[in-house]
Amino acid sequence: MFEMKQMRLVPVLLLSLLVFGIYTPAQAAGGEEAPEQHWSFDGIFGTYDRAALQRGYKVYSQVCAACHSMDRISYRNLTALGYTEAQAKAVAANYMVEDGPNDEGDMVERTALLSDHFPNPYANKNAAAYANNGAMPPDMSLLVKARHGGADYIYGIMTGYEEPPADHELLPGQNWNRYMPGNVIAMAQPLSDGLVSYEDGSSETVAQYARDVAHFLTWASEPHMEERKRTGIKAFLFLLAFTGLMYVIKRKVWAKVH
Ligand code: HEC
């Protein structure tokens, strides 16, 4: 028979089973977890690398933007990547957006302004799915936040294309990716070596493009990360100083009590 003392452990055991059960990451059938990479934005002192963000934006705008929208980001936000307002304006001027209706009730096309959000490559969801064999390219504004693994996952997908195992037949329009949950992905490998030209001498390889675009997409889903960390550090320093002050005051107040 169990002793009373041992019985008390039962709820603790049940609770820990529950907690670990909930927090064990669900693993989809097929698809490995993307390996962890080192990023400049890791840790409490981590910051974005402006050069990597600019290269990542270049990869996004020249490659991914053909299929993936990013509707929460506006051209003004590009100043956060280290571009001046004039440069961001010049970038915007390369794009056309729909505006209106004008006085006659018609929608009009005009060049984009700083206040405009990145235009969607497709008129609507149906058009997006139709153009991609029925699979809709997800909006990228919050993709890093929305996916387990974040930047590591984006990097993994970009570098994880491989031949399917011999016993697996892919249907037309399907591709095999080591890190895609379920392994089968409708997107064909969008990157290839030399596809995007870099001016800063960084290597023009799939791995480098993948790193840069993952960096850029992390910024897009958390543009205020640096401020948030700075505020956290300030609050911590304040509390530290406050604790020290309280200690000194306490010693003074109680000094005469024996
Ligand atoms: C030709 C169109 C096309 C281009 C270009 C393209 N994608 Fe995709 N992408 C898709 C489609 C379609 C899907 C949905 C795939 C699926 O659900 O199987 C997708 C899915 C993804 C996913 C997985 C999303 C998820 O739901 O987990 C990632 C990550 C991704 N794309 C990143 C990129 C990046 C980064 C680029 C640019 C380097 C890019 N894509 C360029 C069409 C494209």
mmCIF file of N, CA and C in Angstrom, residues 32 52 60 68 90 108 110 117 142 153 155 162 169 231:
data_model
loop_
_atom_site.group_PDB
_atom_site.id
_atom_site.type_symbol
_atom_site.label_atom_id
_atom_site.label_comp_id
_atom_site.label_asym_id
_atom_site.label_seq_id
_atom_site.Cartn_x
_atom_site.Cartn_y
_atom_site.Cartn_z
ATOM 1 N N GLU A 32 11.456 17.597 -40.956
ATOM 2 C CA GLU A 32 12.292 17.745 -39.765
ATOM 3 C C GLU A 32 12.212 19.169 -39.264
ATOM 4 N N ALA A 52 22.338 43.269 -43.851
ATOM 5 C CA ALA A 52 21.617 42.021 -44.132
ATOM 6 C C ALA A 52 20.147 42.319 -44.442
ATOM 7 N N TYR A 60 13.690 39.704 -51.326
ATOM 8 C CA TYR A 60 12.224 39.669 -51.268
ATOM 9 C C TYR A 60 11.624 40.373 -52.479
ATOM 10 N N HIS A 68 4.384 36.340 -53.053
ATOM 11 C CA HIS A 68 3.999 36.571 -51.647
ATOM 12 C C HIS A 68 3.742 38.049 -51.386
ATOM 13 N N ALA A 90 12.194 56.871 -53.638
ATOM 14 C CA ALA A 90 12.617 56.439 -54.975
ATOM 15 C C ALA A 90 12.240 54.977 -55.206
ATOM 16 N N VAL A 108 -7.999 54.321 -60.178
ATOM 17 C CA VAL A 108 -6.873 54.747 -61.026
ATOM 18 C C VAL A 108 -5.569 54.121 -60.518
ATOM 19 N N ARG A 110 -1.612 54.687 -59.892
ATOM 20 C CA ARG A 110 -0.610 55.759 -59.743
ATOM 21 C C ARG A 110 0.633 55.160 -59.131
ATOM 22 N N HIS A 117 1.220 50.761 -48.741
ATOM 23 C CA HIS A 117 1.715 49.443 -48.353
ATOM 24 C C HIS A 117 2.204 48.709 -49.595
ATOM 25 N N LEU A 142 3.861 38.550 -41.307
ATOM 26 C CA LEU A 142 4.013 37.972 -39.970
ATOM 27 C C LEU A 142 4.424 36.508 -40.016
ATOM 28 N N TYR A 153 13.221 28.466 -39.611
ATOM 29 C CA TYR A 153 12.299 27.752 -40.499
ATOM 30 C C TYR A 153 12.380 28.301 -41.923
ATOM 31 N N TYR A 155 14.882 29.898 -43.302
ATOM 32 C CA TYR A 155 16.175 29.482 -43.835
ATOM 33 C C TYR A 155 16.126 27.991 -44.219
ATOM 34 N N GLU A 162 15.176 18.867 -51.771
ATOM 35 C CA GLU A 162 15.972 17.693 -52.157
ATOM 36 C C GLU A 162 15.092 16.708 -52.931
ATOM 37 N N GLU A 169 6.334 9.075 -54.651
ATOM 38 C CA GLU A 169 6.097 9.670 -55.971
ATOM 39 C C GLU A 169 5.467 11.053 -55.787
ATOM 40 N N THR A 231 14.175 48.892 -23.909
ATOM 41 C CA THR A 231 13.303 49.232 -22.783
ATOM 42 C C THR A 231 13.464 48.206 -21.673
#
